[in-house]
Amino acid sequence: MRMAIRKGPALPNWLWLLVSGCLTILAFPPFPTGFLAYFSLLPLIYVLVRDDFHLALEKGFLFGVVFNAGLMYWLAFNSGTEWYWALLSMIASVLFLALNYALISWLIGIIGRRLGKQAALLSLPFIYAAVEFVRSYGVMGFTWNNLAYTQSRALPLIQMAAFAGTFGITLWIVWINVLLFLLLESANRRRSFRLVTILMLVFLVPTLVGLIRMRSYPSDPDRPSAQIGWIQPNVDPNQKWGRKLFDRNMQQLLDMTDAVTAEPCDLVIWPETATPTYLRKNWRGTLDRILRHITRRDVHLLTGVPDYEWHSEEGLKVYNAAFFLAPNSRRIQDYRKIQLVPMGEYVPLNSLFPSLKEINMGQGNFSPGREVKVFELPLRSSGQTQSDSILAFSCGICFESSFSHIIREGARKGSEMLVIITNDSWFGLTSGPYIHAEIARFRAIENGIPVVRCGNTGISMLIDPLGRVEAKLDFGRSGYLRAEVPQGRAATLFVKFGNWIGYLCVGITGILLIFSISKRKNQ
């Protein structure tokens, strides 16, 4: 079968780009159609090639607008602000993220016009992964639309994340698109046979390696484990801060804690900003009340809280934080969220232009934390001696759980379990909470540790180090989960080497561009 590049169907470029964007949208959760990502980029590649890569930037931007509008529409449903601010933030986000795909196509266009079509096609996987990688850093970093997340349910395939991270999976997906395009374009039987063989190997090798990893994953029944309970209160975030509802919300958390600790438990987890007060300030004795309760239940508590600190030079700083509290102790161990949501938790560039903080779009004015911390949980419920019964765990708060380099830092510091606390209730029953939940699978596989995900309205889950969901509480339900969670082993190649694929792709992209610029334009 041959795709005639010059004499293809007389369909306008915008229609091909619309099809490409829609197919890519449908490949993401909650749709169970991740296989669409294997060929969703073909129309985009087609319109770039058939016009000899002219207007590549514009075509990439249009694809990016369609794709991100379908993937990020839920930002317009943010119940934490006025509808017009929510709509404006969605439009701004879509246009900003579309620039990434404009950049990808523009770079491909440069290479295609200077080095030819074949060089452009072969460089596409590296450039696509490089842009995703660079986009994951900085205050405007964003990763939810990474192509790798389309494969969250293909567990054997995504085991490669333990070696290559999510950018390696993106590289793999784009390679499949390129190989399929070359196959459809090929008129030579021998070449077509080679391409089919390569495609089969590209699919089979990662699948077989992943299956072998899953079957041979070490199981150690003697390894210490923790009895953990986590609570999904399902509280409307717009109602939990009112003074009249304060006592009711706090009582619900304490009652659900009683229920989950009916049997001995090591750790109870409450979701992001579960306590509707600055707990450190102990307003109305709230901290004392919680400490008395966990002392009576003989259990440690990890809860999301708003926190603050006064700096002599910078003044008051407010943080989105997590507190780790122990029974019979007033010591507060805290972790402060590092990667904040732009326009949701802070206004970008407000440190340079303080007047931006005065803009009120319903966002918080949080400051970022600076350090990934690892907490130590004594394991007593299983009757183990204290000398060998410590579970080290790290915490990720909501949005930052999608940033692999932040979570990896906790694993490098000795974390044996990841706890994700989140509050996705702002966006209601949209695709946003489902995509966010599926991303947690990759953090488990990359770092080789279990993930306990605790959400205000869901989706709360227990994910094992192979990315399998072992317990789940669906979105919009009130309840709790309880499970025995064994210590993980943060000994994967990803923990050791990090996003080396991303750096490699950036290096290859740079070399290709230098080589292209040094050549005369291909006429």
XYZ file of C-alpha atoms in Angstrom:
523
model
C 0.000 0.000 0.000
C 1.389 3.390 -0.958
C 0.448 6.853 0.241
C 0.796 9.176 -2.743
C 2.353 12.270 -1.272
C 1.903 14.457 -4.356
C -1.391 13.041 -5.608
C -3.187 12.407 -2.360
C -6.858 13.152 -1.712
C -7.698 16.776 -2.314
C -8.495 17.464 1.342
C -7.423 20.758 2.888
C -4.545 20.758 5.339
C -6.720 21.996 8.205
C -8.935 18.916 7.896
C -5.964 16.549 8.071
C -4.702 18.423 11.128
C -8.143 18.269 12.736
C -8.201 14.500 12.245
C -4.687 14.158 13.664
C -5.526 16.237 16.723
C -8.774 14.377 17.402
C -7.152 10.952 17.085
C -4.453 11.997 19.544
C -7.073 13.263 22.004
C -8.955 9.962 21.851
C -5.744 8.070 22.634
C -5.600 9.596 26.140
C -7.446 8.436 29.257
C -10.230 7.983 30.129
C -10.679 6.460 26.668
C -9.391 2.849 26.455
C -8.009 3.528 22.976
C -4.337 4.212 23.558
C -3.497 2.320 20.355
C -4.712 5.340 18.362
C -1.476 7.098 19.322
C 0.431 4.655 17.083
C -0.949 6.366 13.969
C -2.546 9.610 15.198
C 0.411 11.689 13.976
C 0.240 10.337 10.409
C -2.025 13.145 9.091
C 0.275 15.753 10.659
C 3.325 14.147 9.057
C 1.453 13.939 5.743
C 0.625 17.655 5.512
C 4.189 18.574 6.457
C 5.705 16.341 3.795
C 3.320 16.999 0.909
C 4.040 20.750 0.987
C 7.800 20.272 1.258
C 7.661 21.438 4.898
C 6.482 24.955 4.045
C 4.336 26.701 6.671
C 5.378 23.973 9.096
C 5.143 26.254 12.118
C 1.558 27.241 11.339
C 0.525 23.630 10.744
C 2.083 22.478 13.982
C 0.367 25.282 15.857
C -3.051 24.364 14.436
C -2.506 20.721 15.391
C -1.482 21.845 18.871
C -4.594 23.999 19.275
C -6.925 21.141 18.315
C -5.102 18.582 20.435
C -4.777 20.704 23.570
C -8.301 22.122 23.327
C -9.665 18.574 23.422
C -7.306 17.461 26.153
C -7.400 20.540 28.414
C -11.036 21.677 27.998
C -11.707 20.820 31.651
C -9.794 23.923 32.739
C -12.865 25.895 31.685
C -14.892 24.016 34.327
C -12.779 25.238 37.249
C -15.322 25.849 40.008
C -12.773 27.763 42.075
C -13.095 30.945 40.026
C -15.563 32.899 37.891
C -16.566 31.250 34.623
C -14.931 33.924 32.477
C -11.574 33.577 34.259
C -11.799 29.787 33.924
C -12.532 30.084 30.203
C -9.747 32.609 29.721
C -7.233 30.404 31.536
C -8.222 27.440 29.361
C -7.802 29.429 26.149
C -4.451 30.842 27.302
C -3.224 27.381 28.267
C -4.255 25.885 24.926
C -2.522 28.612 22.932
C 0.611 28.431 25.077
C 0.853 24.639 24.845
C 0.187 24.755 21.098
C 3.472 26.626 20.719
C 5.286 23.394 21.613
C 3.884 21.644 18.542
C 4.551 24.684 16.410
C 8.172 24.420 17.548
C 8.342 20.709 16.743
C 6.983 21.231 13.220
C 9.171 24.286 12.632
C 12.309 22.358 13.570
C 11.251 19.480 11.330
C 10.677 21.981 8.548
C 14.200 23.372 8.883
C 15.718 19.905 8.689
C 13.405 18.821 5.869
C 14.210 21.809 3.660
C 17.946 21.585 4.305
C 18.618 17.854 4.562
C 15.632 16.345 2.824
C 12.443 14.480 3.690
C 14.109 11.301 4.921
C 16.277 13.167 7.428
C 13.256 15.122 8.668
C 11.200 11.981 9.242
C 14.004 10.198 11.074
C 14.597 13.240 13.279
C 10.916 13.662 14.256
C 10.925 11.170 17.188
C 13.991 12.815 18.751
C 12.652 16.348 18.322
C 9.208 15.455 19.675
C 10.684 13.802 22.794
C 13.195 16.647 23.240
C 10.466 19.307 23.269
C 8.401 17.282 25.755
C 11.463 16.946 27.964
C 12.372 20.641 27.924
C 8.717 21.554 28.521
C 8.727 19.546 31.781
C 11.093 21.980 33.518
C 10.723 25.511 34.816
C 7.927 27.452 36.457
C 5.722 26.962 33.378
C 6.505 23.265 33.149
C 3.692 21.002 32.008
C 3.550 17.271 31.283
C -0.102 16.126 31.272
C -0.191 15.971 27.471
C 2.953 13.866 27.152
C 2.311 11.227 24.515
C 3.556 8.469 26.837
C 0.446 8.745 29.014
C -1.699 7.333 26.226
C -0.234 3.924 27.074
C -1.149 3.823 30.768
C -3.173 0.621 30.381
C -0.583 -1.183 28.231
C 1.309 -2.415 31.282
C 3.827 -4.738 29.561
C 4.799 -1.967 27.138
C 5.229 0.788 29.711
C 7.572 -1.291 31.865
C 10.231 0.406 29.740
C 9.636 3.472 31.955
C 11.800 1.773 34.604
C 14.680 2.168 32.172
C 13.839 5.019 29.807
C 11.197 7.063 31.654
C 8.159 8.554 29.952
C 10.217 10.367 27.332
C 11.535 7.025 26.158
C 7.942 5.885 25.680
C 7.130 9.056 23.729
C 10.183 8.410 21.541
C 8.913 4.868 20.914
C 5.377 6.006 19.977
C 6.597 8.628 17.510
C 8.943 6.085 15.938
C 5.935 3.855 15.281
C 4.166 6.732 13.523
C 7.218 7.435 11.379
C 7.719 3.780 10.458
C 4.046 3.452 9.512
C 4.305 6.564 7.340
C 7.384 5.193 5.582
C 5.581 1.881 5.070
C 2.479 3.527 3.567
C 4.686 5.623 1.312
C 6.890 2.770 0.158
C 6.423 1.306 -3.330
C 9.323 -1.122 -3.021
C 8.348 -4.594 -1.787
C 11.734 -5.349 -0.296
C 11.760 -2.036 1.562
C 8.205 -2.603 2.731
C 9.138 -6.026 4.070
C 12.040 -4.521 6.010
C 9.782 -1.856 7.471
C 7.174 -4.433 8.519
C 9.918 -6.475 10.189
C 11.218 -3.426 12.039
C 7.696 -2.520 13.149
C 7.099 -6.005 14.510
C 10.359 -5.874 16.443
C 9.547 -2.402 17.793
C 6.307 -3.815 19.199
C 7.401 -7.274 20.261
C 10.708 -6.545 21.991
C 9.358 -4.041 24.565
C 6.273 -6.206 25.107
C 8.291 -9.368 25.746
C 10.772 -7.565 27.983
C 7.875 -6.030 29.908
C 6.133 -9.387 30.330
C 9.369 -10.963 31.563
C 9.854 -8.094 34.030
C 6.323 -8.464 35.355
C 6.598 -12.224 35.747
C 10.029 -12.174 37.335
C 9.497 -9.176 39.613
C 10.896 -10.191 43.030
C 8.383 -10.974 45.736
C 9.676 -10.976 49.292
C 7.014 -11.975 51.841
C 9.445 -11.209 54.674
C 9.930 -7.628 53.578
C 8.441 -5.170 56.121
C 5.075 -3.723 55.188
C 2.838 -0.964 56.508
C -0.856 -1.007 57.304
C -2.120 2.143 55.624
C -5.564 3.712 55.440
C -6.427 6.664 53.243
C -9.576 8.735 53.244
C -11.647 10.183 50.401
C -14.075 12.622 52.071
C -15.637 13.884 48.809
C -16.107 17.445 50.089
C -16.979 20.383 47.849
C -13.822 22.570 48.093
C -15.926 25.716 47.808
C -17.824 24.816 50.963
C -15.206 23.467 53.320
C -13.698 26.849 54.237
C -16.851 28.382 55.657
C -16.887 28.705 59.430
C -20.277 27.038 59.744
C -19.058 23.970 57.868
C -15.638 23.834 59.513
C -16.646 21.597 62.416
C -18.676 19.315 60.185
C -15.779 18.784 57.764
C -13.280 18.187 60.555
C -15.616 15.752 62.271
C -16.051 13.822 59.045
C -12.270 13.395 58.735
C -11.971 12.228 62.346
C -14.929 9.836 62.042
C -13.502 8.286 58.887
C -10.152 7.998 60.651
C -11.893 6.023 63.402
C -13.406 3.714 60.804
C -10.158 3.032 58.936
C -8.260 2.418 62.200
C -10.785 -0.027 63.628
C -7.902 -2.479 63.276
C -4.252 -1.527 64.033
C -2.880 0.871 61.469
C 0.492 2.557 60.926
C -0.482 5.549 58.810
C -3.663 7.416 57.932
C -3.643 9.789 54.944
C -5.934 12.762 54.367
C -5.983 14.472 50.938
C -4.589 17.792 49.738
C -5.663 20.775 51.901
C -7.889 18.427 53.904
C -7.730 20.600 57.024
C -9.543 23.872 56.201
C -7.299 26.043 58.373
C -3.657 26.981 58.923
C -3.019 23.973 61.130
C 0.295 25.284 62.405
C -1.551 28.276 63.879
C -3.765 25.877 65.869
C -6.866 27.982 65.243
C -9.652 27.008 67.687
C -7.350 24.269 68.963
C -7.616 22.278 65.721
C -4.060 20.951 65.863
C -4.507 19.885 69.489
C -7.735 18.146 68.566
C -6.086 16.180 65.752
C -3.067 15.244 67.870
C -5.313 13.977 70.675
C -7.267 11.929 68.164
C -4.303 10.218 66.517
C -2.766 9.593 69.943
C -5.945 7.867 71.017
C -5.969 5.804 67.817
C -2.162 5.259 68.062
C -1.573 6.110 64.413
C 0.555 8.519 62.381
C -1.143 11.017 60.092
C -0.170 12.629 56.796
C -2.497 15.458 55.826
C -2.569 18.186 53.241
C -2.620 21.676 54.760
C -2.102 25.314 53.885
C 1.025 26.505 55.673
C 2.872 29.768 56.173
C 6.222 31.133 57.259
C 7.453 34.635 58.015
C 10.708 35.695 56.365
C 12.445 38.788 57.654
C 13.420 39.906 54.145
C 10.567 38.547 52.017
C 7.673 38.853 54.438
C 4.864 36.290 54.770
C 5.005 33.259 52.496
C 2.137 30.809 52.097
C 2.647 27.195 51.012
C 0.591 24.258 49.810
C 1.995 21.674 52.181
C 1.714 18.292 53.848
C 2.164 17.691 57.579
C 3.398 14.399 58.999
C 2.171 14.053 62.582
C 2.960 11.379 65.152
C 0.974 10.240 68.200
C 2.234 11.476 71.576
C 4.243 14.230 69.910
C 3.789 17.872 68.972
C 6.548 17.792 66.379
C 5.437 18.837 62.891
C 7.361 17.435 59.936
C 6.373 19.213 56.742
C 6.781 19.076 52.992
C 6.015 22.073 50.785
C 4.842 21.683 47.224
C 7.620 22.513 44.786
C 5.903 22.623 41.376
C 2.946 24.990 41.599
C 0.108 25.328 39.078
C 0.577 28.493 36.968
C -2.463 30.792 37.255
C -3.976 28.334 39.723
C -1.646 28.567 42.705
C 0.363 31.617 41.713
C 0.722 34.217 38.962
C 3.921 33.665 36.936
C 6.587 36.388 37.171
C 5.044 37.832 40.333
C 8.485 37.949 41.958
C 9.630 40.369 39.246
C 6.338 42.256 39.092
C 4.741 42.189 42.573
C 1.644 43.987 41.289
C 0.655 40.761 39.511
C -0.250 39.338 42.925
C -3.110 41.824 43.035
C -4.791 40.164 40.050
C -7.709 38.142 41.398
C -8.683 35.200 39.223
C -9.475 32.923 42.137
C -5.894 31.658 42.251
C -3.813 31.210 45.373
C -0.661 33.173 46.029
C 1.502 30.279 47.131
C 5.272 30.155 47.211
C 7.118 27.048 46.001
C 8.902 24.697 48.357
C 12.592 24.059 47.834
C 13.333 20.542 49.009
C 12.034 17.033 48.435
C 11.700 15.351 51.822
C 11.517 11.744 52.922
C 9.560 10.851 56.067
C 10.215 7.819 58.264
C 7.206 5.830 59.422
C 7.638 3.347 62.330
C 5.848 0.080 61.576
C 4.144 -1.214 64.696
C 0.866 -2.728 63.573
C 2.558 -5.877 62.243
C 4.367 -6.553 65.498
C 7.835 -6.059 64.014
C 10.638 -4.781 66.183
C 11.407 -1.109 65.819
C 15.016 -1.751 64.779
C 14.010 -3.064 61.358
C 10.539 -1.574 60.915
C 10.897 1.820 59.312
C 9.164 2.681 56.052
C 10.648 5.699 54.294
C 8.200 7.530 52.068
C 8.000 10.732 50.054
C 5.019 12.910 49.211
C 3.859 14.505 45.980
C 1.090 17.084 46.034
C -1.399 17.088 43.153
C 0.050 18.672 39.969
C 3.682 17.927 40.808
C 3.054 14.163 40.757
C 3.242 14.443 36.960
C 6.880 15.636 37.100
C 9.094 12.578 37.051
C 12.296 14.394 38.074
C 10.699 15.647 41.306
C 9.399 12.215 42.314
C 12.703 10.595 41.349
C 14.519 12.879 43.785
C 12.562 11.323 46.639
C 13.469 7.822 45.449
C 17.137 8.827 45.261
C 16.908 9.945 48.897
C 15.683 6.519 49.959
C 11.908 6.679 49.579
C 10.322 3.222 49.592
C 6.787 4.450 48.907
C 5.229 7.467 47.228
C 2.140 9.131 48.677
C 0.232 11.442 46.319
C -2.332 13.732 47.918
C -4.572 15.670 45.581
C -7.792 17.601 45.165
C -9.169 17.263 41.636
C -12.681 18.242 42.647
C -12.349 21.723 41.110
C -12.913 20.276 37.633
C -15.859 17.992 38.327
C -16.589 14.866 36.351
C -14.345 15.638 33.371
C -11.397 13.805 31.858
C -8.912 15.840 33.956
C -9.076 13.729 37.154
C -8.833 10.509 35.130
C -5.721 11.551 33.218
C -4.152 12.730 36.477
C -4.846 9.386 38.156
C -3.364 7.344 35.293
C -0.139 9.352 35.402
C 0.569 7.864 38.847
C 1.163 4.451 37.260
C 4.287 5.776 35.559
C 5.741 7.141 38.802
C 5.390 3.667 40.341
C 7.109 1.914 37.431
C 9.875 4.496 37.025
C 10.918 4.320 40.661
C 10.042 0.718 41.508
C 7.960 1.690 44.548
C 4.254 1.452 45.425
C 2.099 4.549 45.088
C -0.711 5.448 47.473
C -2.930 8.081 45.870
C -5.362 9.937 48.120
C -7.825 12.384 46.551
C -10.515 14.544 48.085
C -13.096 13.395 45.538
C -10.941 10.696 43.968
C -9.575 8.902 42.235
C -7.887 7.212 45.227
C -5.752 4.191 44.427
C -3.035 1.787 45.487
C -0.612 1.079 42.654
C 2.088 -1.565 42.902
C 5.652 -1.049 41.546
C 4.596 -2.589 38.215
C 1.825 -0.056 37.668
C -1.040 -2.398 38.545
C -3.989 -0.892 40.424
C -4.594 -3.082 43.485
C -7.277 -0.967 45.179
C -9.402 1.902 43.915
C -12.124 4.302 45.030
C -13.815 5.974 42.071
C -14.355 9.662 41.504
C -17.186 11.352 43.380
C -17.536 8.822 46.189
C -17.007 9.186 49.915
C -15.140 6.395 51.686
C -11.743 5.024 52.528
C -9.244 2.397 51.463
C -7.058 0.240 53.657
C -4.233 -2.015 52.548
C -0.985 -3.638 53.556
C 1.732 -1.922 51.538
C 5.179 -3.547 51.382
C 8.371 -1.532 51.147
C 9.409 -0.851 47.578
C 12.890 -0.980 46.124
C 13.926 2.230 44.398
C 16.602 0.420 42.408
C 15.511 0.960 38.808
C 17.790 2.296 36.108
C 15.548 5.355 35.923
C 16.269 6.175 39.565
C 19.975 5.818 38.860
C 20.218 7.689 35.550
C 17.046 9.802 35.441
C 15.684 11.217 32.181
C 18.756 10.335 30.161
C 16.575 9.797 27.083
C 15.454 13.419 27.297
C 19.023 14.700 27.435
C 19.979 12.390 24.567
C 17.114 13.677 22.411
C 18.006 17.296 23.161
C 21.616 16.574 22.156
C 20.617 14.842 18.911
C 18.200 17.664 18.072
C 20.945 20.237 18.603
C 23.387 18.332 16.375
C 20.780 17.956 13.621
C 19.980 21.662 13.692
C 23.631 22.679 13.565
C 24.205 20.306 10.677
C 21.088 21.583 8.880
C 21.989 25.243 9.246
C 25.470 24.556 7.908
C 24.048 23.045 4.721
C 22.647 24.890 1.762
C 18.893 24.888 1.481
C 17.678 21.766 -0.313
C 16.065 22.989 -3.527
